[in-house]
């Protein structure tokens, strides 16, 4: 079994990816300082897989502590790098926080990759690198435009850093551009854990439905879309997780034609914010209280993926529908209500 280091392994996407990697025969260690995540998700991972995952509670912005992980685990074959701050609104308010955390951690990690000659590196990127694209759906060759937020800029810069690194090192790299991850593991044992007020639409919906939030604010209904609200491409987190396993296998089998190789990960369907709200009401039978607010700084108006490349080269096939996304998210929200201990940590955003 190849040992894979997952950074941000206690986070939302990281935890689901660890499950998928274990189910596909990989040996996993995690690094997560839990500043915006919870170790409780490791318990869920163990219940699902039967495997206990070791987590190093290390801040990747500390080079010496990061280096020590590699000294202790000389058999690391690959890295999947999730760990980053990712709240668009917060990044607009605190740009230096985002540039420092997201870029210094990446650079420290790549220094270790170079020194220890790690052969495979998969980066958690984002559709925010496209900015407000001129044409949708976007492909991997769609020109990137000015990012709409400092968070988006950190992903653009991260891709550039990895590109330059890959040109002078033997590490094979993949950049995975996510669209809008949502939903929870079908077991309802792991899912999103936004302890502070959530920034993403689906947990806002489920927290409103269960009574944690008084209602939903739809940020703008005057955009040039079919109902005036922003268009997003929601992808089930378990589908997204499996794409990371496929990306690693793709590199191990030396199928990559470029270095780095880029893949869009989305369903290929654009859904508006208002359509998502109405679909949740239909799936659950629960009415939602929502109001129309002002347009939010940093929001991209409309974006969804052309995922042909991931389908053809990775053999990736999204399995879950929007209805599945919302029903699993709702099952997870109900599970959280039963287990209040998950809310005893620090402020948590999503990794």
Tab-separated table of C-alpha atoms in Angstrom:
chain	number	residue	atom	x	y	z
A	1	UNK	CA	0.000	0.000	0.000
A	2	UNK	CA	1.318	3.447	-0.912
A	3	UNK	CA	1.375	5.921	1.970
A	4	UNK	CA	-0.417	9.183	1.171
A	5	UNK	CA	-0.249	12.363	3.244
A	6	UNK	CA	-3.553	14.240	3.231
A	7	UNK	CA	-3.276	17.842	4.418
A	8	UNK	CA	-6.468	19.203	5.927
A	9	UNK	CA	-7.529	15.617	6.556
A	10	UNK	CA	-9.958	16.596	9.313
A	11	UNK	CA	-11.752	18.999	7.001
A	12	UNK	CA	-14.834	18.490	4.877
A	13	UNK	CA	-13.367	17.325	1.566
A	14	UNK	CA	-10.237	15.912	3.185
A	15	UNK	CA	-12.169	13.525	5.420
A	16	UNK	CA	-14.305	12.199	2.563
A	17	UNK	CA	-11.209	11.735	0.419
A	18	UNK	CA	-9.457	9.780	3.177
A	19	UNK	CA	-12.432	7.388	3.236
A	20	UNK	CA	-12.241	6.907	-0.525
A	21	UNK	CA	-8.471	6.421	-0.481
A	22	UNK	CA	-8.664	3.803	2.273
A	23	UNK	CA	-11.445	1.983	0.427
A	24	UNK	CA	-9.119	1.863	-2.597
A	25	UNK	CA	-6.146	0.392	-0.754
A	26	UNK	CA	-4.049	3.425	0.219
A	27	UNK	CA	-2.359	3.894	3.608
A	28	UNK	CA	-3.189	7.362	4.970
A	29	UNK	CA	-1.736	9.866	7.396
A	30	UNK	CA	-3.240	13.314	7.958
A	31	UNK	CA	-1.913	16.728	8.928
A	32	UNK	CA	-4.425	19.275	10.236
A	33	UNK	CA	-3.935	21.866	12.960
A	34	UNK	CA	-7.718	21.867	13.558
A	35	UNK	CA	-7.902	25.657	13.535
A	36	UNK	CA	-10.868	25.315	11.162
A	37	UNK	CA	-11.725	21.656	11.388
A	38	UNK	CA	-12.589	19.012	13.935
A	39	UNK	CA	-10.821	15.801	14.920
A	40	UNK	CA	-14.281	14.322	15.466
A	41	UNK	CA	-14.425	13.598	11.739
A	42	UNK	CA	-11.564	11.123	12.253
A	43	UNK	CA	-13.940	9.115	14.427
A	44	UNK	CA	-16.428	9.035	11.568
A	45	UNK	CA	-13.694	7.903	9.181
A	46	UNK	CA	-12.813	5.047	11.525
A	47	UNK	CA	-16.447	3.956	11.826
A	48	UNK	CA	-16.859	3.908	8.034
A	49	UNK	CA	-13.549	2.247	7.120
A	50	UNK	CA	-12.484	0.358	10.242
A	51	UNK	CA	-9.127	2.158	10.003
A	52	UNK	CA	-7.729	4.605	12.549
A	53	UNK	CA	-5.972	7.515	10.824
A	54	UNK	CA	-3.084	9.299	12.520
A	55	UNK	CA	-3.323	13.093	12.415
A	56	UNK	CA	-0.383	15.421	12.976
A	57	UNK	CA	-1.676	18.582	14.632
A	58	UNK	CA	0.749	20.808	12.761
A	59	UNK	CA	0.476	24.253	11.172
A	60	UNK	CA	1.972	23.918	7.687
A	61	UNK	CA	3.075	27.558	7.897
A	62	UNK	CA	5.695	26.291	10.384
A	63	UNK	CA	8.401	24.776	8.171
A	64	UNK	CA	10.265	22.902	10.928
A	65	UNK	CA	7.142	21.147	12.188
A	66	UNK	CA	6.141	20.317	8.622
A	67	UNK	CA	9.600	18.943	7.832
A	68	UNK	CA	9.437	16.722	10.939
A	69	UNK	CA	6.397	14.880	9.528
A	70	UNK	CA	8.420	13.846	6.486
A	71	UNK	CA	11.407	12.849	8.639
A	72	UNK	CA	9.129	10.528	10.584
A	73	UNK	CA	7.444	9.131	7.442
A	74	UNK	CA	10.152	8.564	4.854
A	75	UNK	CA	7.852	6.257	2.845
A	76	UNK	CA	5.335	8.956	1.824
A	77	UNK	CA	4.592	8.331	-1.871
A	78	UNK	CA	2.163	11.146	-2.524
A	79	UNK	CA	0.414	14.192	-1.116
A	80	UNK	CA	-3.098	15.530	-1.524
A	81	UNK	CA	-3.072	19.152	-0.394
A	82	UNK	CA	-6.404	20.495	0.882
A	83	UNK	CA	-5.329	22.591	3.863
A	84	UNK	CA	-6.248	26.229	3.223
A	85	UNK	CA	-8.605	28.959	4.314
A	86	UNK	CA	-11.507	29.082	1.860
A	87	UNK	CA	-14.251	31.506	2.871
A	88	UNK	CA	-14.601	33.982	-0.008
A	89	UNK	CA	-16.239	36.702	2.092
A	90	UNK	CA	-13.628	36.469	4.842
A	91	UNK	CA	-10.840	36.658	2.272
A	92	UNK	CA	-12.238	39.981	1.017
A	93	UNK	CA	-12.178	41.324	4.578
A	94	UNK	CA	-8.804	39.791	5.568
A	95	UNK	CA	-6.698	39.430	2.414
A	96	UNK	CA	-3.305	39.235	4.152
A	97	UNK	CA	-4.518	36.363	6.327
A	98	UNK	CA	-5.391	34.400	3.200
A	99	UNK	CA	-2.244	35.184	1.236
A	100	UNK	CA	-0.015	34.268	4.175
A	101	UNK	CA	-1.783	31.077	5.229
A	102	UNK	CA	-2.592	29.601	1.831
A	103	UNK	CA	0.691	30.417	0.080
A	104	UNK	CA	3.256	29.956	2.872
A	105	UNK	CA	1.794	26.544	3.725
A	106	UNK	CA	1.988	25.475	0.075
A	107	UNK	CA	5.578	26.656	-0.302
A	108	UNK	CA	6.665	24.875	2.886
A	109	UNK	CA	5.014	21.686	1.695
A	110	UNK	CA	6.683	21.864	-1.726
A	111	UNK	CA	10.073	22.409	-0.088
A	112	UNK	CA	9.564	19.088	1.676
A	113	UNK	CA	8.331	17.438	-1.521
A	114	UNK	CA	11.536	18.572	-3.234
A	115	UNK	CA	13.887	17.534	-0.426
A	116	UNK	CA	12.288	14.119	0.170
A	117	UNK	CA	11.662	13.535	-3.554
A	118	UNK	CA	7.933	12.791	-3.190
A	119	UNK	CA	6.779	11.499	-6.615
A	120	UNK	CA	3.092	12.543	-6.633
A	121	UNK	CA	1.323	15.779	-5.658
A	122	UNK	CA	-2.396	16.585	-6.039
A	123	UNK	CA	-3.564	20.150	-5.380
A	124	UNK	CA	-6.994	21.253	-4.267
A	125	UNK	CA	-7.716	24.156	-6.606
A	126	UNK	CA	-10.974	25.879	-7.456
A	127	UNK	CA	-13.173	27.142	-10.257
A	128	UNK	CA	-12.550	30.594	-8.758
A	129	UNK	CA	-9.373	30.662	-10.884
A	130	UNK	CA	-11.602	31.359	-13.916
A	131	UNK	CA	-12.981	34.583	-12.395
A	132	UNK	CA	-16.147	35.674	-14.233
A	133	UNK	CA	-15.661	33.702	-17.477
A	134	UNK	CA	-16.806	35.034	-20.831
A	135	UNK	CA	-18.285	31.672	-21.824
A	136	UNK	CA	-19.698	28.720	-19.870
A	137	UNK	CA	-19.318	25.850	-19.363
A	138	UNK	CA	-15.609	26.351	-18.747
A	139	UNK	CA	-12.996	23.881	-19.937
A	140	UNK	CA	-9.478	23.415	-18.630
A	141	UNK	CA	-8.253	25.657	-21.460
A	142	UNK	CA	-10.653	28.518	-20.665
A	143	UNK	CA	-8.469	31.591	-19.967
A	144	UNK	CA	-8.296	32.562	-16.328
A	145	UNK	CA	-9.446	36.115	-15.602
A	146	UNK	CA	-8.949	38.384	-12.611
A	147	UNK	CA	-10.087	36.543	-9.508
A	148	UNK	CA	-13.105	37.951	-7.697
A	149	UNK	CA	-11.566	37.517	-4.236
A	150	UNK	CA	-8.223	37.127	-2.448
A	151	UNK	CA	-9.152	33.469	-1.924
A	152	UNK	CA	-9.412	33.077	-5.694
A	153	UNK	CA	-6.061	34.780	-6.142
A	154	UNK	CA	-4.430	32.324	-3.706
A	155	UNK	CA	-5.645	29.459	-5.897
A	156	UNK	CA	-4.369	31.146	-9.061
A	157	UNK	CA	-1.012	31.804	-7.389
A	158	UNK	CA	-0.920	28.288	-5.967
A	159	UNK	CA	-1.343	26.834	-9.441
A	160	UNK	CA	1.448	29.084	-10.760
A	161	UNK	CA	3.782	28.074	-7.937
A	162	UNK	CA	3.155	24.371	-8.577
A	163	UNK	CA	3.601	24.872	-12.323
A	164	UNK	CA	7.027	26.443	-11.862
A	165	UNK	CA	7.959	23.802	-9.281
A	166	UNK	CA	6.932	20.967	-11.626
A	167	UNK	CA	9.134	22.319	-14.423
A	168	UNK	CA	12.301	21.755	-12.404
A	169	UNK	CA	11.375	18.692	-10.302
A	170	UNK	CA	10.460	15.088	-11.027
A	171	UNK	CA	7.267	15.258	-8.987
A	172	UNK	CA	4.156	14.581	-11.099
A	173	UNK	CA	1.396	17.051	-10.228
A	174	UNK	CA	-2.351	17.325	-10.790
A	175	UNK	CA	-4.440	20.458	-10.231
A	176	UNK	CA	-8.091	19.689	-9.487
A	177	UNK	CA	-10.395	22.653	-10.026
A	178	UNK	CA	-13.478	22.097	-7.871
A	179	UNK	CA	-16.805	23.656	-8.488
A	180	UNK	CA	-19.219	23.612	-5.515
A	181	UNK	CA	-18.789	20.617	-3.176
A	182	UNK	CA	-21.869	19.834	-1.120
A	183	UNK	CA	-23.704	16.994	0.574
A	184	UNK	CA	-22.393	14.417	3.033
A	185	UNK	CA	-21.274	10.797	3.128
A	186	UNK	CA	-24.311	8.512	2.653
A	187	UNK	CA	-23.611	6.989	6.092
A	188	UNK	CA	-24.186	10.417	7.723
A	189	UNK	CA	-21.028	9.756	9.767
A	190	UNK	CA	-19.039	12.604	8.195
A	191	UNK	CA	-20.064	15.831	6.481
A	192	UNK	CA	-19.640	19.606	6.594
A	193	UNK	CA	-18.852	21.089	10.005
A	194	UNK	CA	-19.298	24.878	9.799
A	195	UNK	CA	-19.388	25.693	13.510
A	196	UNK	CA	-19.331	29.419	12.921
A	197	UNK	CA	-21.978	30.889	10.629
A	198	UNK	CA	-21.627	28.902	7.379
A	199	UNK	CA	-20.475	30.616	4.199
A	200	UNK	CA	-21.690	28.004	1.695
A	201	UNK	CA	-25.254	27.699	0.474
A	202	UNK	CA	-26.116	24.085	1.314
A	203	UNK	CA	-25.213	24.228	5.040
A	204	UNK	CA	-27.024	27.573	5.228
A	205	UNK	CA	-30.090	25.813	3.829
A	206	UNK	CA	-29.893	22.846	6.204
A	207	UNK	CA	-29.164	24.994	9.264
A	208	UNK	CA	-32.135	27.191	8.387
A	209	UNK	CA	-34.361	24.162	7.958
A	210	UNK	CA	-33.375	22.748	11.353
A	211	UNK	CA	-33.675	26.102	13.143
A	212	UNK	CA	-30.048	27.027	13.826
A	213	UNK	CA	-30.331	30.020	11.501
A	214	UNK	CA	-33.361	32.312	11.287
A	215	UNK	CA	-33.413	32.220	7.512
A	216	UNK	CA	-31.506	32.401	4.236
A	217	UNK	CA	-30.271	35.508	2.469
A	218	UNK	CA	-30.055	35.125	-1.297
A	219	UNK	CA	-27.287	37.514	-2.317
A	220	UNK	CA	-28.819	39.245	-5.325
A	221	UNK	CA	-31.641	38.466	-7.767
A	222	UNK	CA	-30.688	40.951	-10.485
A	223	UNK	CA	-27.920	39.009	-12.236
A	224	UNK	CA	-28.185	38.061	-15.909
A	225	UNK	CA	-29.293	34.492	-15.119
A	226	UNK	CA	-32.606	32.697	-15.645
A	227	UNK	CA	-34.031	33.748	-12.264
A	228	UNK	CA	-31.598	36.540	-11.328
A	229	UNK	CA	-29.651	34.539	-8.717
A	230	UNK	CA	-26.101	33.226	-9.113
A	231	UNK	CA	-25.501	29.964	-10.988
A	232	UNK	CA	-23.366	27.232	-9.421
A	233	UNK	CA	-22.312	23.664	-10.227
A	234	UNK	CA	-22.956	21.555	-7.122
A	235	UNK	CA	-20.953	18.339	-6.912
A	236	UNK	CA	-21.442	15.682	-4.254
A	237	UNK	CA	-18.457	15.548	-1.910
A	238	UNK	CA	-18.132	11.763	-2.288
A	239	UNK	CA	-17.908	12.112	-6.076
A	240	UNK	CA	-15.284	14.796	-5.586
A	241	UNK	CA	-13.379	12.613	-3.127
A	242	UNK	CA	-13.237	9.709	-5.573
A	243	UNK	CA	-11.715	11.965	-8.224
A	244	UNK	CA	-8.683	12.433	-5.941
A	245	UNK	CA	-8.172	8.685	-5.741
A	246	UNK	CA	-8.423	8.453	-9.521
A	247	UNK	CA	-5.973	11.351	-9.916
A	248	UNK	CA	-3.415	9.576	-7.719
A	249	UNK	CA	-3.858	6.316	-9.607
A	250	UNK	CA	-3.495	8.255	-12.863
A	251	UNK	CA	-0.121	9.591	-11.712
A	252	UNK	CA	1.054	6.245	-10.309
A	253	UNK	CA	0.278	4.617	-13.658
A	254	UNK	CA	2.202	7.438	-15.392
A	255	UNK	CA	-0.722	8.371	-17.620
A	256	UNK	CA	-0.235	12.111	-17.261
A	257	UNK	CA	0.608	13.859	-20.505
A	258	UNK	CA	1.554	17.207	-18.946
A	259	UNK	CA	3.042	18.349	-15.678
A	260	UNK	CA	1.034	19.697	-14.041
A	261	UNK	CA	-2.152	18.171	-15.439
A	262	UNK	CA	-5.405	20.102	-14.864
A	263	UNK	CA	-8.938	18.696	-14.426
A	264	UNK	CA	-12.287	20.377	-13.825
A	265	UNK	CA	-14.447	18.591	-11.263
A	266	UNK	CA	-18.100	19.509	-11.600
A	267	UNK	CA	-21.287	17.880	-12.793
A	268	UNK	CA	-21.511	20.021	-15.916
A	269	UNK	CA	-24.919	21.415	-14.919
A	270	UNK	CA	-25.559	24.953	-13.715
A	271	UNK	CA	-28.126	25.373	-10.929
A	272	UNK	CA	-29.216	28.732	-9.550
A	273	UNK	CA	-29.332	29.551	-5.865
A	274	UNK	CA	-33.131	29.864	-5.968
A	275	UNK	CA	-33.472	26.542	-7.817
A	276	UNK	CA	-31.366	24.888	-5.121
A	277	UNK	CA	-33.628	26.248	-2.391
A	278	UNK	CA	-36.732	25.009	-4.210
A	279	UNK	CA	-35.188	21.576	-4.783
A	280	UNK	CA	-34.468	21.221	-1.060
A	281	UNK	CA	-38.088	22.085	-0.286
A	282	UNK	CA	-39.218	19.443	-2.761
A	283	UNK	CA	-36.853	16.730	-1.467
A	284	UNK	CA	-37.623	17.243	2.219
A	285	UNK	CA	-41.124	18.694	2.163
A	286	UNK	CA	-39.894	21.495	4.413
A	287	UNK	CA	-40.581	25.170	3.614
A	288	UNK	CA	-37.591	27.516	3.815
A	289	UNK	CA	-37.562	31.108	4.977
A	290	UNK	CA	-35.468	33.132	2.541
A	291	UNK	CA	-35.128	36.798	1.618
A	292	UNK	CA	-33.381	38.609	-1.213
A	293	UNK	CA	-30.356	40.639	-0.123
A	294	UNK	CA	-27.739	42.810	-1.790
A	295	UNK	CA	-25.166	41.381	-4.162
A	296	UNK	CA	-22.196	40.025	-2.208
A	297	UNK	CA	-18.633	41.225	-2.977
A	298	UNK	CA	-16.456	38.435	-4.356
A	299	UNK	CA	-19.264	36.352	-5.830
A	300	UNK	CA	-18.864	35.010	-9.360
A	301	UNK	CA	-22.132	35.435	-11.253
A	302	UNK	CA	-22.345	32.116	-13.077
A	303	UNK	CA	-20.011	29.181	-13.583
A	304	UNK	CA	-20.255	25.476	-14.285
A	305	UNK	CA	-17.914	22.860	-15.647
A	306	UNK	CA	-17.204	21.033	-18.812
A	307	UNK	CA	-15.944	17.797	-17.211
A	308	UNK	CA	-15.184	15.835	-20.404
A	309	UNK	CA	-11.470	15.652	-19.677
A	310	UNK	CA	-11.933	14.131	-16.208
A	311	UNK	CA	-14.414	11.615	-17.591
A	312	UNK	CA	-12.197	10.580	-20.481
A	313	UNK	CA	-8.745	10.602	-18.884
A	314	UNK	CA	-9.488	9.783	-15.244
A	315	UNK	CA	-12.500	7.586	-15.909
A	316	UNK	CA	-14.427	9.735	-13.447
A	317	UNK	CA	-18.210	9.573	-13.402
A	318	UNK	CA	-20.300	11.651	-10.954
A	319	UNK	CA	-22.922	9.369	-9.389
A	320	UNK	CA	-24.936	11.673	-7.137
A	321	UNK	CA	-27.728	14.055	-8.204
A	322	UNK	CA	-28.643	17.448	-6.720
A	323	UNK	CA	-31.450	15.655	-4.883
A	324	UNK	CA	-28.862	13.231	-3.411
A	325	UNK	CA	-26.661	16.143	-2.390
A	326	UNK	CA	-29.471	17.862	-0.516
A	327	UNK	CA	-30.913	14.705	1.066
A	328	UNK	CA	-27.501	13.550	2.389
A	329	UNK	CA	-26.752	17.061	3.651
A	330	UNK	CA	-30.090	17.071	5.461
A	331	UNK	CA	-29.436	13.606	6.991
A	332	UNK	CA	-26.057	14.874	8.232
A	333	UNK	CA	-27.640	18.022	9.695
A	334	UNK	CA	-30.109	15.864	11.604
A	335	UNK	CA	-27.241	13.664	12.828
A	336	UNK	CA	-25.433	16.757	14.115
A	337	UNK	CA	-28.474	17.768	16.116
A	338	UNK	CA	-28.271	14.410	17.887
A	339	UNK	CA	-24.562	14.828	18.634
A	340	UNK	CA	-24.000	18.298	20.055
A	341	UNK	CA	-20.410	17.464	21.059
A	342	UNK	CA	-19.385	18.205	17.475
A	343	UNK	CA	-20.069	21.859	18.209
A	344	UNK	CA	-17.662	22.238	21.111
A	345	UNK	CA	-14.570	23.150	19.052
A	346	UNK	CA	-13.250	26.474	17.794
A	347	UNK	CA	-14.714	28.376	14.893
A	348	UNK	CA	-14.729	26.047	11.926
A	349	UNK	CA	-14.841	26.870	8.261
A	350	UNK	CA	-14.512	24.229	5.583
A	351	UNK	CA	-11.148	22.914	4.420
